[in-house]
């Protein structure tokens, strides 16, 4: 059969689709397990290697790498002067 298998109870739904996609929803959340191994949850995507792409498109692996590489110069700091702005 090419139809979805669905379990419904009130506003809750679990749907198994012939494509291999599994969707779980309720009134406040939506999760889709895709056949390619990615997961969509409330607009964010979890990639097959565990990275998260937020609903607004921020790649958290890239964000964390930028965070680790972020530095501030400390020249003059000992004398109470302001440090340079972020680089």
Tab-separated table of N, CA and C in Angstrom:
chain	number	residue	atom	x	y	z
A	1	UNK	N	0.835	-1.190	0.000
A	1	UNK	CA	0.000	0.000	0.000
A	1	UNK	C	0.875	1.247	0.000
A	2	UNK	N	0.401	2.308	-0.622
A	2	UNK	CA	1.154	3.558	-0.693
A	2	UNK	C	0.616	4.606	0.272
A	3	UNK	N	-0.275	4.213	1.147
A	3	UNK	CA	-0.845	5.174	2.088
A	3	UNK	C	-0.022	5.232	3.367
A	4	UNK	N	-0.161	6.362	4.078
A	4	UNK	CA	0.504	6.529	5.369
A	4	UNK	C	-0.159	5.635	6.410
A	5	UNK	N	0.635	5.205	7.386
A	5	UNK	CA	0.100	4.563	8.573
A	5	UNK	C	0.094	5.636	9.642
A	6	UNK	N	-1.076	5.922	10.226
A	6	UNK	CA	-1.173	7.027	11.175
A	6	UNK	C	-1.814	6.585	12.480
A	7	UNK	N	-1.271	7.115	13.545
A	7	UNK	CA	-1.840	6.944	14.874
A	7	UNK	C	-2.206	8.340	15.365
A	8	UNK	N	-3.484	8.580	15.603
A	8	UNK	CA	-3.955	9.896	16.034
A	8	UNK	C	-4.639	9.777	17.380
A	9	UNK	N	-4.449	10.826	18.195
A	9	UNK	CA	-5.180	10.940	19.458
A	9	UNK	C	-5.274	12.424	19.772
A	10	UNK	N	-6.449	12.989	19.657
A	10	UNK	CA	-6.615	14.431	19.836
A	10	UNK	C	-5.771	15.184	18.820
A	11	UNK	N	-4.919	16.084	19.311
A	11	UNK	CA	-4.051	16.869	18.423
A	11	UNK	C	-2.702	16.187	18.186
A	12	UNK	N	-2.538	14.968	18.632
A	12	UNK	CA	-1.276	14.242	18.493
A	12	UNK	C	-1.333	13.305	17.297
A	13	UNK	N	-0.216	13.233	16.550
A	13	UNK	CA	-0.170	12.396	15.356
A	13	UNK	C	1.218	11.794	15.199
A	14	UNK	N	1.246	10.509	14.911
A	14	UNK	CA	2.463	9.834	14.455
A	14	UNK	C	2.130	9.274	13.083
A	15	UNK	N	2.918	9.663	12.094
A	15	UNK	CA	2.645	9.258	10.722
A	15	UNK	C	3.877	8.566	10.137
A	16	UNK	N	3.671	7.341	9.649
A	16	UNK	CA	4.725	6.585	8.969
A	16	UNK	C	4.397	6.614	7.487
A	17	UNK	N	5.310	7.159	6.678
A	17	UNK	CA	5.031	7.335	5.263
A	17	UNK	C	5.801	6.313	4.425
A	18	UNK	N	5.278	5.952	3.269
A	18	UNK	CA	5.953	4.976	2.410
A	18	UNK	C	7.376	5.399	2.013
A	19	UNK	N	7.630	6.703	1.996
A	19	UNK	CA	8.961	7.206	1.630
A	19	UNK	C	10.010	6.885	2.687
A	20	UNK	N	9.565	6.465	3.887
A	20	UNK	CA	10.474	6.233	4.999
A	20	UNK	C	10.456	7.369	6.004
A	21	UNK	N	9.772	8.447	5.684
A	21	UNK	CA	9.660	9.589	6.593
A	21	UNK	C	8.719	9.235	7.740
A	22	UNK	N	9.090	9.675	8.931
A	22	UNK	CA	8.247	9.521	10.111
A	22	UNK	C	8.008	10.912	10.683
A	23	UNK	N	6.755	11.241	10.907
A	23	UNK	CA	6.415	12.561	11.432
A	23	UNK	C	5.680	12.396	12.750
A	24	UNK	N	6.085	13.194	13.739
A	24	UNK	CA	5.450	13.197	15.057
A	24	UNK	C	5.060	14.637	15.360
A	25	UNK	N	3.789	14.862	15.650
A	25	UNK	CA	3.324	16.226	15.913
A	25	UNK	C	2.353	16.251	17.081
A	26	UNK	N	2.272	17.417	17.710
A	26	UNK	CA	1.215	17.730	18.670
A	26	UNK	C	0.914	19.215	18.511
A	27	UNK	N	0.195	19.807	19.423
A	27	UNK	CA	-0.213	21.198	19.241
A	27	UNK	C	0.938	22.190	19.341
A	28	UNK	N	2.096	21.765	19.871
A	28	UNK	CA	3.191	22.721	20.039
A	28	UNK	C	4.528	22.270	19.456
A	29	UNK	N	4.619	21.079	18.910
A	29	UNK	CA	5.905	20.608	18.389
A	29	UNK	C	5.696	19.752	17.151
A	30	UNK	N	6.738	19.734	16.309
A	30	UNK	CA	6.708	18.949	15.086
A	30	UNK	C	8.100	18.364	14.879
A	31	UNK	N	8.197	17.058	14.746
A	31	UNK	CA	9.471	16.389	14.487
A	31	UNK	C	9.296	15.510	13.257
A	32	UNK	N	10.255	15.598	12.333
A	32	UNK	CA	10.240	14.750	11.155
A	32	UNK	C	11.571	14.019	11.069
A	33	UNK	N	11.502	12.691	11.013
A	33	UNK	CA	12.682	11.863	10.780
A	33	UNK	C	12.692	11.562	9.285
A	34	UNK	N	13.694	12.087	8.581
A	34	UNK	CA	13.747	11.952	7.131
A	34	UNK	C	14.492	10.687	6.716
A	35	UNK	N	14.154	10.147	5.548
A	35	UNK	CA	14.821	8.936	5.066
A	35	UNK	C	16.333	9.111	4.881
A	36	UNK	N	16.787	10.355	4.665
A	36	UNK	CA	18.227	10.593	4.480
A	36	UNK	C	18.995	10.666	5.800
A	37	UNK	N	18.284	10.510	6.939
A	37	UNK	CA	18.937	10.514	8.239
A	37	UNK	C	18.894	11.846	8.961
A	38	UNK	N	18.442	12.897	8.294
A	38	UNK	CA	18.322	14.186	8.959
A	38	UNK	C	17.034	14.224	9.767
A	39	UNK	N	17.005	15.122	10.751
A	39	UNK	CA	15.841	15.299	11.604
A	39	UNK	C	15.467	16.774	11.593
A	40	UNK	N	14.202	17.064	11.367
A	40	UNK	CA	13.700	18.443	11.474
A	40	UNK	C	12.865	18.511	12.736
A	41	UNK	N	13.136	19.492	13.577
A	41	UNK	CA	12.389	19.663	14.827
A	41	UNK	C	12.075	21.140	15.004
A	42	UNK	N	10.800	21.481	14.909
A	42	UNK	CA	10.346	22.862	15.090
A	42	UNK	C	11.142	23.853	14.245
A	43	UNK	N	11.497	23.459	13.041
A	43	UNK	CA	12.199	24.346	12.123
A	43	UNK	C	13.701	24.165	12.087
A	44	UNK	N	14.288	23.608	13.122
A	44	UNK	CA	15.726	23.344	13.134
A	44	UNK	C	15.992	21.999	12.467
A	45	UNK	N	17.205	21.832	11.952
A	45	UNK	CA	17.594	20.574	11.321
A	45	UNK	C	18.798	20.003	12.047
A	46	UNK	N	18.735	18.719	12.359
A	46	UNK	CA	19.886	17.995	12.897
A	46	UNK	C	20.418	17.149	11.746
A	47	UNK	N	21.684	17.367	11.394
A	47	UNK	CA	22.279	16.648	10.271
A	47	UNK	C	22.695	15.242	10.700
A	48	UNK	N	23.059	14.431	9.737
A	48	UNK	CA	23.434	13.048	10.038
A	48	UNK	C	24.701	12.959	10.879
A	49	UNK	N	25.534	13.997	10.873
A	49	UNK	CA	26.744	13.990	11.706
A	49	UNK	C	26.534	14.702	13.041
A	50	UNK	N	25.282	15.084	13.348
A	50	UNK	CA	24.960	15.661	14.650
A	50	UNK	C	25.019	17.172	14.727
A	51	UNK	N	25.340	17.834	13.637
A	51	UNK	CA	25.338	19.297	13.630
A	51	UNK	C	23.889	19.787	13.674
A	52	UNK	N	23.692	20.998	14.179
A	52	UNK	CA	22.360	21.594	14.228
A	52	UNK	C	22.358	22.872	13.399
A	53	UNK	N	21.388	22.982	12.523
A	53	UNK	CA	21.145	24.209	11.771
A	53	UNK	C	19.844	24.778	12.348
A	54	UNK	N	19.931	25.947	12.974
A	54	UNK	CA	18.755	26.513	13.641
A	54	UNK	C	17.694	26.913	12.622
A	55	UNK	N	16.509	27.209	13.121
A	55	UNK	CA	15.407	27.608	12.245
A	55	UNK	C	15.737	28.858	11.440
A	56	UNK	N	16.622	29.726	11.962
A	56	UNK	CA	16.982	30.932	11.200
A	56	UNK	C	18.222	30.719	10.344
A	57	UNK	N	18.738	29.478	10.281
A	57	UNK	CA	19.839	29.147	9.378
A	57	UNK	C	21.222	29.178	9.993
A	58	UNK	N	21.341	29.379	11.293
A	58	UNK	CA	22.648	29.401	11.934
A	58	UNK	C	23.188	27.975	12.074
A	59	UNK	N	24.379	27.758	11.524
A	59	UNK	CA	25.054	26.467	11.610
A	59	UNK	C	25.833	26.457	12.928
A	60	UNK	N	25.441	25.608	13.883
A	60	UNK	CA	26.052	25.655	15.206
A	60	UNK	C	27.499	25.173	15.221
A	61	UNK	N	27.884	24.259	14.336
A	61	UNK	CA	29.295	23.873	14.250
A	61	UNK	C	30.143	25.072	13.815
A	62	UNK	N	29.678	25.802	12.798
A	62	UNK	CA	30.398	26.994	12.336
A	62	UNK	C	30.425	28.066	13.421
A	63	UNK	N	29.299	28.269	14.089
A	63	UNK	CA	29.217	29.260	15.159
A	63	UNK	C	30.220	28.939	16.262
A	64	UNK	N	30.303	27.674	16.658
A	64	UNK	CA	31.216	27.273	17.730
A	64	UNK	C	32.675	27.443	17.289
A	65	UNK	N	32.977	27.107	16.055
A	65	UNK	CA	34.344	27.300	15.543
A	65	UNK	C	34.713	28.779	15.569
A	66	UNK	N	33.796	29.653	15.160
A	66	UNK	CA	34.046	31.098	15.211
A	66	UNK	C	34.227	31.562	16.653
A	67	UNK	N	33.435	31.028	17.567
A	67	UNK	CA	33.543	31.369	18.987
A	67	UNK	C	34.928	30.994	19.522
A	68	UNK	N	35.394	29.791	19.199
A	68	UNK	CA	36.709	29.353	19.685
A	68	UNK	C	37.844	30.191	19.102
A	69	UNK	N	37.663	30.672	17.876
A	69	UNK	CA	38.700	31.474	17.220
A	69	UNK	C	38.657	32.938	17.634
A	70	UNK	N	37.628	33.360	18.310
A	70	UNK	CA	37.433	34.757	18.702
A	70	UNK	C	38.408	35.132	19.823
A	71	UNK	N	39.104	36.234	19.640
A	71	UNK	CA	40.050	36.698	20.657
A	71	UNK	C	39.902	38.207	20.854
A	72	UNK	N	40.425	38.677	21.958
A	72	UNK	CA	40.526	40.101	22.251
A	72	UNK	C	41.985	40.393	22.586
A	73	UNK	N	42.481	41.508	22.074
A	73	UNK	CA	43.828	41.923	22.446
A	73	UNK	C	43.799	42.400	23.886
A	74	UNK	N	44.849	42.141	24.628
A	74	UNK	CA	44.888	42.524	26.035
A	74	UNK	C	45.879	43.660	26.306
A	75	UNK	N	46.414	44.296	25.263
A	75	UNK	CA	47.375	45.366	25.469
A	75	UNK	C	46.759	46.503	26.267
A	76	UNK	N	47.442	46.951	27.275
A	76	UNK	CA	46.983	48.061	28.085
A	76	UNK	C	45.970	47.672	29.139
A	77	UNK	N	45.552	46.442	29.143
A	77	UNK	CA	44.523	45.991	30.075
A	77	UNK	C	44.984	46.105	31.530
A	78	UNK	N	46.246	45.832	31.735
A	78	UNK	CA	46.762	45.872	33.101
A	78	UNK	C	46.658	47.266	33.707
A	79	UNK	N	46.720	48.300	32.881
A	79	UNK	CA	46.681	49.675	33.387
A	79	UNK	C	45.253	50.206	33.495
A	80	UNK	N	44.273	49.336	33.258
A	80	UNK	CA	42.890	49.762	33.366
A	80	UNK	C	42.307	50.309	32.079
A	81	UNK	N	43.097	50.309	30.992
A	81	UNK	CA	42.591	50.798	29.715
A	81	UNK	C	41.634	49.765	29.123
A	82	UNK	N	40.755	50.256	28.250
A	82	UNK	CA	39.839	49.362	27.554
A	82	UNK	C	40.609	48.459	26.607
A	83	UNK	N	40.129	47.249	26.444
A	83	UNK	CA	40.724	46.364	25.453
A	83	UNK	C	40.181	46.733	24.081
A	84	UNK	N	40.827	46.242	23.043
A	84	UNK	CA	40.363	46.501	21.675
A	84	UNK	C	39.009	45.816	21.467
A	85	UNK	N	38.224	46.328	20.532
A	85	UNK	CA	36.942	45.683	20.241
A	85	UNK	C	37.166	44.273	19.702
A	86	UNK	N	36.134	43.435	19.736
A	86	UNK	CA	36.266	42.063	19.245
A	86	UNK	C	36.746	42.013	17.812
A	87	UNK	N	37.482	40.974	17.496
A	87	UNK	CA	37.939	40.779	16.104
A	87	UNK	C	37.218	39.627	15.493
